[in-house]
Amino acid sequence: MAQCSGLLLSLLLLALLSVISSAPVKVRFEGCRPEVSYMGRTWHCCPPLPKKPIREFKPDFDSSKPLRVRRALQCLDEEEAAVYKEKLEKAYTLLAALPKDDLRTMENQAILHCAAGTSSLQNAGGLLNIHAGWLSKPWHRWFVYFHERILQSVLRDPTFTLHYWNWDNDGAAADVRSKACSKAGNKFPAVYADPSSPLYRSRSWRASVSSLPVDLNLMRVKNPTAEGPQLSDDVVLATNCKVMHDGMNPATNEVFYGKPFRAGDNSMTFRGDESGSMEPAHASIHRWVHGDMFWVPISSTDPVFWAHHANVERLWNSWEQMGPNRVPPEDSDFLDAEFLFYDENGDVVSVKVRDVLDTQALGYVDEEVEGASWTYSVDTSAQKIFPVTAQ
Ligand SMILES: [Cu+2]
């Protein structure tokens, strides 16, 4: 009995200590491991240490100005798509012409993802990987946000807005009463597919077939490039619907966001299925496109990365709109987690998770779209579960 109560006391003490010592992640570059083995290859992911004091960044959107609209790529008309493609090409050409040590280059932006996303960085005694647990969503939203600011800056156009690749939308459940665009977006976007364009990259054969629907269940395949033709379109579309439906309707908010990741946690102890319920669909797109997109440390050097992740951001907002209790964690270890990014001046800035949760405060909204069959229950003849647009 005395032994039992002693054990109970130690367990209680341990639980108490873990609550007291709980703290948010604070990303810093010091102590970065210069060489890591990740996805079967060796990578060098350490960003240079900041030369100036790190500035704290807070969203600075002037709410008297109109919100920018991130459009669905398939909903741009021919002329809009041509203008957008030209702007992107100009922006990426300008970025490619910057000196190598300018922190705004695609390569330097990718190093941030490489460092924070491969367990290169320290985390108060553990190792950091922002893909583990609940950090993934806010980290990537900030990453896309600063990329957009960098593009605006080189284009000298503060209204420039990234558009999203609406890969979850099969267009199969279009509602004729809806005014929203209901075109399918689940093919590789043409804007990025022109081999003569700076937006082009060497990618999987799949990305060059304009009629092929994406496969959101590619986690089943060990090496996606070595596989032959994908499954029949019917099977792929039905599976995509289920993957999206399940990902957007998990049992709890924690399953949607992913497991808590706090200061001192070690990314090596996290499982892939602890990174949020949308991870299978998100990762499948990286595998389906392949090329640079497949490799986490360099995935963002493919311009289509940003259109892909703009859709992940949009789906996060969509999930919130699907029910009153769908809210972010209130835990201060989530809200006060601090990351480092490069801003449009090439300076290092620190940001907090709490400042990225409301995209309108960041100055943009996403175009509403219709037609994705996952917005109905998996049996598409049943009642619609998510009215995307007012009817
Ligand atoms: Cu990532």
Short mmCIF file of C-alpha atoms and ligand atoms in Angstrom, two decimals:
data_model
loop_
_atom_site.label_atom_id
_atom_site.label_comp_id
_atom_site.label_asym_id
_atom_site.label_seq_id
_atom_site.Cartn_x
_atom_site.Cartn_y
_atom_site.Cartn_z
CA MET A 1 0.00 0.00 0.00
CA ALA A 2 2.79 2.39 0.98
CA GLN A 3 4.60 1.42 -2.23
CA CYS A 4 1.44 2.11 -4.22
CA SER A 5 0.85 5.55 -2.77
CA GLY A 6 4.56 6.36 -3.32
CA LEU A 7 4.19 5.43 -6.98
CA LEU A 8 0.99 7.46 -7.25
CA LEU A 9 2.73 10.47 -5.70
CA SER A 10 5.64 10.25 -8.17
CA LEU A 11 3.21 9.96 -11.09
CA LEU A 12 1.29 13.00 -9.87
CA LEU A 13 4.56 14.91 -9.46
CA LEU A 14 5.61 13.98 -12.99
CA ALA A 15 2.24 15.11 -14.41
CA LEU A 16 2.51 18.37 -12.44
CA LEU A 17 6.06 18.95 -13.65
CA SER A 18 5.06 18.40 -17.27
CA VAL A 19 2.28 21.01 -16.91
CA ILE A 20 4.61 23.51 -15.20
CA SER A 21 7.40 22.96 -17.72
CA SER A 22 5.07 23.08 -20.71
CA ALA A 23 6.09 25.85 -23.11
CA PRO A 24 5.57 26.80 -26.75
CA VAL A 25 8.09 25.98 -29.47
CA LYS A 26 10.41 28.88 -30.26
CA VAL A 27 12.24 28.35 -33.56
CA ARG A 28 15.83 29.58 -33.68
CA PHE A 29 18.63 28.69 -36.10
CA GLU A 30 21.39 28.27 -33.49
CA GLY A 31 22.40 24.64 -32.92
CA CYS A 32 21.20 23.56 -36.38
CA ARG A 33 22.52 20.14 -37.37
CA PRO A 34 24.62 20.79 -40.51
CA GLU A 35 23.90 17.41 -42.08
CA VAL A 36 20.72 15.36 -41.72
CA SER A 37 19.50 12.15 -43.24
CA TYR A 38 15.91 12.61 -44.35
CA MET A 39 13.79 10.61 -46.79
CA GLY A 40 16.78 8.41 -47.54
CA ARG A 41 19.11 11.22 -48.62
CA THR A 42 21.59 13.54 -46.91
CA TRP A 43 20.61 17.22 -46.73
CA HIS A 44 22.28 20.45 -45.61
CA CYS A 45 19.49 22.63 -44.31
CA CYS A 46 21.02 25.20 -41.96
CA PRO A 47 19.98 28.80 -42.66
CA PRO A 48 22.64 31.48 -42.01
CA LEU A 49 22.40 33.03 -38.54
CA PRO A 50 20.59 36.40 -38.69
CA LYS A 51 22.99 39.33 -39.07
CA LYS A 52 20.55 41.84 -37.56
CA PRO A 53 18.33 41.61 -34.48
CA ILE A 54 15.19 39.58 -35.29
CA ARG A 55 12.16 41.83 -35.74
CA GLU A 56 8.80 40.71 -34.38
CA PHE A 57 6.21 40.76 -37.17
CA LYS A 58 2.51 41.46 -36.66
CA PRO A 59 -0.01 41.45 -39.55
CA ASP A 60 -0.19 45.00 -40.89
CA PHE A 61 -3.22 44.81 -43.18
CA ASP A 62 -5.09 48.11 -43.42
CA SER A 63 -8.72 47.03 -42.97
CA SER A 64 -9.99 50.12 -44.84
CA LYS A 65 -8.56 48.53 -48.00
CA PRO A 66 -10.38 45.79 -49.95
CA LEU A 67 -9.49 42.21 -49.17
CA ARG A 68 -7.53 40.46 -51.90
CA VAL A 69 -9.15 37.34 -53.36
CA ARG A 70 -7.21 34.15 -53.92
CA ARG A 71 -8.94 32.61 -56.94
CA ALA A 72 -9.34 28.95 -57.88
CA LEU A 73 -7.03 28.45 -60.88
CA GLN A 74 -9.64 26.52 -62.90
CA CYS A 75 -12.09 29.40 -62.49
CA LEU A 76 -9.86 31.99 -64.22
CA ASP A 77 -10.98 32.67 -67.79
CA GLU A 78 -8.44 32.38 -70.60
CA GLU A 79 -7.35 36.00 -70.42
CA GLU A 80 -7.15 36.06 -66.62
CA ALA A 81 -5.06 32.88 -66.68
CA ALA A 82 -2.70 34.38 -69.29
CA VAL A 83 -2.25 37.58 -67.24
CA TYR A 84 -1.66 35.58 -64.05
CA LYS A 85 0.86 33.30 -65.74
CA GLU A 86 2.76 36.28 -67.09
CA LYS A 87 2.91 37.89 -63.63
CA LEU A 88 4.13 34.69 -61.99
CA GLU A 89 6.75 34.21 -64.71
CA LYS A 90 7.99 37.75 -64.20
CA ALA A 91 8.14 37.32 -60.41
CA TYR A 92 10.02 34.01 -60.54
CA THR A 93 12.42 35.36 -63.18
CA LEU A 94 13.17 38.35 -60.92
CA LEU A 95 13.73 36.04 -57.92
CA ALA A 96 16.10 33.87 -59.99
CA ALA A 97 18.16 36.98 -60.85
CA LEU A 98 18.74 37.95 -57.20
CA PRO A 99 22.21 37.37 -55.68
CA LYS A 100 22.58 33.92 -54.06
CA ASP A 101 22.82 35.41 -50.56
CA ASP A 102 19.57 37.36 -50.90
CA LEU A 103 17.25 35.58 -48.47
CA ARG A 104 14.27 36.06 -50.81
CA THR A 105 15.46 33.60 -53.48
CA MET A 106 13.45 30.40 -54.00
CA GLU A 107 16.43 28.40 -52.74
CA ASN A 108 16.74 30.42 -49.53
CA GLN A 109 12.99 30.27 -48.88
CA ALA A 110 13.25 26.49 -49.37
CA ILE A 111 16.05 26.31 -46.77
CA LEU A 112 13.56 27.56 -44.16
CA HIS A 113 11.28 24.64 -45.01
CA CYS A 114 14.25 22.30 -45.13
CA ALA A 115 15.54 23.42 -41.71
CA ALA A 116 12.21 23.51 -39.90
CA GLY A 117 10.79 20.46 -41.66
CA THR A 118 13.53 17.82 -41.46
CA SER A 119 14.49 17.78 -37.76
CA SER A 120 17.61 19.87 -38.46
CA LEU A 121 16.71 22.46 -35.83
CA GLN A 122 16.82 22.06 -32.06
CA ASN A 123 13.72 22.28 -29.90
CA ALA A 124 14.80 22.88 -26.30
CA GLY A 125 16.44 19.48 -25.97
CA GLY A 126 14.36 17.75 -28.64
CA LEU A 127 14.42 18.05 -32.42
CA LEU A 128 12.02 20.20 -34.40
CA ASN A 129 9.96 19.17 -37.37
CA ILE A 130 7.08 21.50 -38.15
CA HIS A 131 5.44 18.65 -40.07
CA ALA A 132 4.95 16.82 -36.77
CA GLY A 133 1.76 17.53 -34.87
CA TRP A 134 -0.20 20.77 -34.71
CA LEU A 135 2.57 23.11 -35.98
CA SER A 136 2.15 22.11 -39.63
CA LYS A 137 -0.94 24.17 -40.47
CA PRO A 138 0.16 27.54 -39.01
CA TRP A 139 3.78 27.18 -40.13
CA HIS A 140 2.80 26.56 -43.77
CA ARG A 141 0.22 29.37 -43.74
CA TRP A 142 2.93 31.82 -42.66
CA PHE A 143 5.29 30.33 -45.26
CA VAL A 144 2.79 30.97 -48.10
CA TYR A 145 1.97 34.41 -46.68
CA PHE A 146 5.58 35.60 -46.76
CA HIS A 147 6.11 34.07 -50.21
CA GLU A 148 3.16 36.11 -51.45
CA ARG A 149 4.63 39.28 -49.89
CA ILE A 150 7.98 38.55 -51.57
CA LEU A 151 6.25 38.14 -54.96
CA GLN A 152 4.32 41.40 -54.38
CA SER A 153 7.57 43.14 -53.55
CA VAL A 154 9.57 42.03 -56.62
CA LEU A 155 6.56 42.78 -58.85
CA ARG A 156 6.08 46.15 -57.12
CA ASP A 157 2.39 45.24 -56.97
CA PRO A 158 0.86 45.12 -53.46
CA THR A 159 -2.38 43.75 -54.96
CA PHE A 160 -0.73 40.64 -56.39
CA THR A 161 -2.43 37.52 -55.00
CA LEU A 162 -1.49 33.86 -55.25
CA HIS A 163 -4.23 31.63 -56.63
CA TYR A 164 -4.95 28.13 -55.44
CA TRP A 165 -4.93 24.72 -57.09
CA ASN A 166 -8.36 23.40 -56.15
CA TRP A 167 -7.24 19.74 -56.32
CA ASP A 168 -10.03 18.44 -54.07
CA ASN A 169 -12.74 19.61 -56.48
CA ASP A 170 -13.98 16.98 -58.98
CA GLY A 171 -16.80 19.21 -60.21
CA ALA A 172 -19.16 16.24 -59.86
CA ALA A 173 -21.58 17.79 -57.39
CA ALA A 174 -22.26 21.10 -59.08
CA ASP A 175 -25.42 22.84 -57.99
CA VAL A 176 -27.07 24.70 -60.84
CA ARG A 177 -28.57 27.19 -58.39
CA SER A 178 -25.17 28.22 -57.12
CA LYS A 179 -23.48 31.32 -58.45
CA ALA A 180 -20.05 30.06 -57.42
CA CYS A 181 -17.67 28.50 -59.93
CA SER A 182 -18.22 24.75 -60.07
CA LYS A 183 -15.53 23.66 -62.52
CA ALA A 184 -13.38 20.69 -61.60
CA GLY A 185 -9.89 21.64 -60.39
CA ASN A 186 -8.51 18.15 -59.82
CA LYS A 187 -6.08 18.06 -62.78
CA PHE A 188 -2.57 19.50 -62.92
CA PRO A 189 -3.05 23.27 -63.41
CA ALA A 190 -2.23 24.40 -66.97
CA VAL A 191 -0.57 27.62 -65.74
CA TYR A 192 2.36 25.55 -64.41
CA ALA A 193 2.49 22.96 -67.22
CA ASP A 194 4.04 24.93 -70.10
CA PRO A 195 7.51 23.42 -70.77
CA SER A 196 8.79 26.75 -72.15
CA SER A 197 7.89 28.65 -68.96
CA PRO A 198 9.99 29.45 -65.86
CA LEU A 199 7.08 27.89 -63.93
CA TYR A 200 7.87 24.50 -65.43
CA ARG A 201 9.76 21.76 -63.60
CA SER A 202 10.59 18.17 -64.37
CA ARG A 203 7.75 16.28 -62.65
CA SER A 204 5.99 12.93 -62.69
CA TRP A 205 4.41 11.77 -65.97
CA ARG A 206 1.08 12.30 -64.25
CA ALA A 207 1.51 16.09 -64.16
CA SER A 208 1.90 16.20 -67.96
CA VAL A 209 -1.45 14.51 -68.70
CA SER A 210 -3.96 17.34 -68.68
CA SER A 211 -6.98 15.01 -68.42
CA LEU A 212 -5.75 12.86 -65.52
CA PRO A 213 -7.44 13.40 -62.13
CA VAL A 214 -5.14 13.64 -59.12
CA ASP A 215 -4.99 10.62 -56.82
CA LEU A 216 -5.40 11.64 -53.17
CA ASN A 217 -4.66 8.16 -51.86
CA LEU A 218 -1.04 7.91 -53.01
CA MET A 219 0.26 7.13 -49.53
CA ARG A 220 -0.58 3.51 -50.46
CA VAL A 221 2.23 3.51 -53.05
CA LYS A 222 5.80 3.07 -51.89
CA ASN A 223 7.47 4.80 -54.83
CA PRO A 224 4.90 6.80 -56.76
CA THR A 225 7.07 7.34 -59.86
CA ALA A 226 7.82 3.66 -60.33
CA GLU A 227 4.17 2.68 -60.41
CA GLY A 228 2.49 2.20 -63.77
CA PRO A 229 -0.64 4.03 -64.87
CA GLN A 230 -2.80 4.95 -61.94
CA LEU A 231 -6.07 3.22 -61.11
CA SER A 232 -9.14 3.80 -63.27
CA ASP A 233 -10.58 7.32 -63.01
CA ASP A 234 -13.77 5.98 -61.39
CA VAL A 235 -11.85 4.26 -58.60
CA VAL A 236 -9.59 7.29 -58.09
CA LEU A 237 -12.51 9.73 -57.91
CA ALA A 238 -14.47 7.58 -55.44
CA THR A 239 -11.37 7.16 -53.26
CA ASN A 240 -10.58 10.89 -53.43
CA CYS A 241 -14.09 11.65 -52.22
CA LYS A 242 -13.62 9.35 -49.23
CA VAL A 243 -10.13 10.67 -48.40
CA MET A 244 -11.43 14.25 -48.45
CA HIS A 245 -14.62 13.42 -46.57
CA ASP A 246 -12.72 11.60 -43.83
CA GLY A 247 -9.98 14.24 -43.66
CA MET A 248 -12.46 17.07 -43.27
CA ASN A 249 -14.72 15.25 -40.79
CA PRO A 250 -12.42 13.75 -38.16
CA ALA A 251 -13.76 12.64 -34.79
CA THR A 252 -12.20 15.53 -32.87
CA ASN A 253 -10.61 18.93 -33.48
CA GLU A 254 -7.31 17.51 -32.23
CA VAL A 255 -7.35 14.87 -34.95
CA PHE A 256 -7.85 17.65 -37.52
CA TYR A 257 -5.02 19.84 -36.19
CA GLY A 258 -2.64 17.10 -35.11
CA LYS A 259 -1.04 16.17 -31.80
CA PRO A 260 0.35 18.93 -29.54
CA PHE A 261 4.01 19.70 -30.23
CA ARG A 262 5.63 21.70 -27.44
CA ALA A 263 9.09 22.97 -26.47
CA GLY A 264 11.28 19.97 -25.67
CA ASP A 265 9.29 17.53 -27.81
CA ASN A 266 11.25 15.37 -30.19
CA SER A 267 9.90 15.08 -33.74
CA MET A 268 11.46 11.62 -34.03
CA THR A 269 8.85 10.28 -31.62
CA PHE A 270 5.89 11.53 -33.68
CA ARG A 271 4.00 9.30 -36.09
CA GLY A 272 2.87 10.40 -39.54
CA ASP A 273 -0.79 10.03 -38.59
CA GLU A 274 -0.36 12.55 -35.75
CA SER A 275 -0.02 15.50 -38.12
CA GLY A 276 -3.66 16.19 -38.76
CA SER A 277 -6.39 14.45 -40.71
CA MET A 278 -5.71 16.32 -43.99
CA GLU A 279 -2.14 15.03 -44.15
CA PRO A 280 -2.89 12.04 -46.47
CA ALA A 281 -4.48 14.28 -49.14
CA HIS A 282 -1.78 16.95 -48.80
CA ALA A 283 1.08 14.45 -48.99
CA SER A 284 -0.55 12.60 -51.91
CA ILE A 285 -0.38 15.76 -54.04
CA HIS A 286 3.36 16.08 -53.29
CA ARG A 287 3.82 12.46 -54.37
CA TRP A 288 1.53 12.70 -57.40
CA VAL A 289 3.39 15.74 -58.81
CA HIS A 290 6.77 14.27 -57.77
CA GLY A 291 9.98 15.87 -59.05
CA ASP A 292 11.15 18.50 -56.54
CA MET A 293 7.67 18.45 -54.95
CA PHE A 294 8.33 14.94 -53.64
CA TRP A 295 11.37 15.93 -51.56
CA VAL A 296 10.46 17.97 -48.49
CA PRO A 297 13.81 19.85 -48.34
CA ILE A 298 13.38 21.25 -51.89
CA SER A 299 9.62 20.94 -52.52
CA SER A 300 8.96 24.68 -52.41
CA THR A 301 11.41 25.34 -55.28
CA ASP A 302 8.67 24.05 -57.61
CA PRO A 303 6.34 27.05 -58.14
CA VAL A 304 3.28 24.78 -58.01
CA PHE A 305 4.09 24.13 -54.31
CA TRP A 306 2.58 27.52 -53.45
CA ALA A 307 -0.66 26.88 -55.39
CA HIS A 308 -0.94 23.49 -53.68
CA HIS A 309 -0.42 24.93 -50.22
CA ALA A 310 -2.77 27.85 -50.91
CA ASN A 311 -5.45 25.15 -51.28
CA VAL A 312 -4.42 23.51 -48.00
CA GLU A 313 -4.89 26.93 -46.34
CA ARG A 314 -8.30 27.31 -47.95
CA LEU A 315 -9.39 23.86 -46.77
CA TRP A 316 -8.37 24.77 -43.21
CA ASN A 317 -10.76 27.74 -43.39
CA SER A 318 -13.43 25.54 -45.00
CA TRP A 319 -13.17 23.05 -42.15
CA GLU A 320 -13.73 25.88 -39.63
CA GLN A 321 -16.82 27.03 -41.51
CA MET A 322 -18.34 23.54 -41.42
CA GLY A 323 -19.49 23.76 -37.80
CA PRO A 324 -19.60 26.08 -34.77
CA ASN A 325 -17.29 23.95 -32.64
CA ARG A 326 -14.55 23.68 -35.20
CA VAL A 327 -12.03 25.96 -33.56
CA PRO A 328 -8.24 26.09 -33.17
CA PRO A 329 -6.62 24.79 -29.96
CA GLU A 330 -6.85 27.36 -27.16
CA ASP A 331 -3.65 26.04 -25.59
CA SER A 332 -1.05 28.82 -25.26
CA ASP A 333 1.64 26.33 -26.32
CA PHE A 334 -0.11 26.38 -29.70
CA LEU A 335 -1.01 30.07 -29.88
CA ASP A 336 2.39 31.35 -28.72
CA ALA A 337 4.54 28.99 -30.79
CA GLU A 338 7.07 31.22 -32.55
CA PHE A 339 8.57 30.73 -36.02
CA LEU A 340 11.17 32.58 -38.12
CA PHE A 341 10.61 33.64 -41.75
CA TYR A 342 12.19 35.87 -44.37
CA ASP A 343 10.13 38.94 -45.18
CA GLU A 344 9.90 40.87 -48.46
CA ASN A 345 13.02 42.88 -47.55
CA GLY A 346 15.07 39.75 -46.98
CA ASP A 347 15.07 40.30 -43.21
CA VAL A 348 14.46 37.62 -40.59
CA VAL A 349 11.20 38.13 -38.72
CA SER A 350 9.58 36.22 -35.87
CA VAL A 351 5.86 35.41 -35.93
CA LYS A 352 3.39 33.71 -33.63
CA VAL A 353 0.72 31.12 -34.43
CA ARG A 354 -2.02 33.29 -32.86
CA ASP A 355 -1.51 35.93 -35.60
CA VAL A 356 -2.09 33.58 -38.56
CA LEU A 357 -5.43 32.09 -37.59
CA ASP A 358 -7.63 34.75 -39.22
CA THR A 359 -6.79 35.10 -42.92
CA GLN A 360 -8.92 38.24 -43.27
CA ALA A 361 -6.58 39.94 -40.80
CA LEU A 362 -3.82 38.93 -43.22
CA GLY A 363 -5.67 40.75 -46.00
CA TYR A 364 -7.20 38.02 -48.14
CA VAL A 365 -10.12 35.68 -48.68
CA ASP A 366 -10.46 32.64 -50.94
CA GLU A 367 -12.84 32.54 -53.86
CA GLU A 368 -15.76 30.27 -53.00
CA VAL A 369 -16.12 27.24 -55.21
CA GLU A 370 -18.82 24.62 -55.74
CA GLY A 371 -18.89 21.12 -57.08
CA ALA A 372 -16.59 18.98 -54.92
CA SER A 373 -18.39 15.71 -54.25
CA TRP A 374 -16.76 15.32 -50.82
CA THR A 375 -18.87 18.26 -49.65
CA TYR A 376 -21.75 15.77 -49.80
CA SER A 377 -21.64 12.64 -47.71
CA VAL A 378 -19.57 9.87 -49.31
CA ASP A 379 -22.76 8.61 -50.90
CA THR A 380 -23.32 11.59 -53.17
CA SER A 381 -27.03 10.89 -53.40
CA ALA A 382 -27.35 11.66 -49.70
CA GLN A 383 -27.74 15.07 -48.13
CA LYS A 384 -25.07 17.68 -48.65
CA ILE A 385 -23.01 18.09 -45.51
CA PHE A 386 -21.30 21.36 -46.31
CA PRO A 387 -23.16 24.09 -48.15
CA VAL A 388 -20.15 25.96 -49.57
CA THR A 389 -22.33 28.72 -50.92
CA ALA A 390 -25.64 30.13 -49.73
CA GLN A 391 -28.52 28.71 -51.77
CU CU B 1 6.03 21.30 -45.57
#
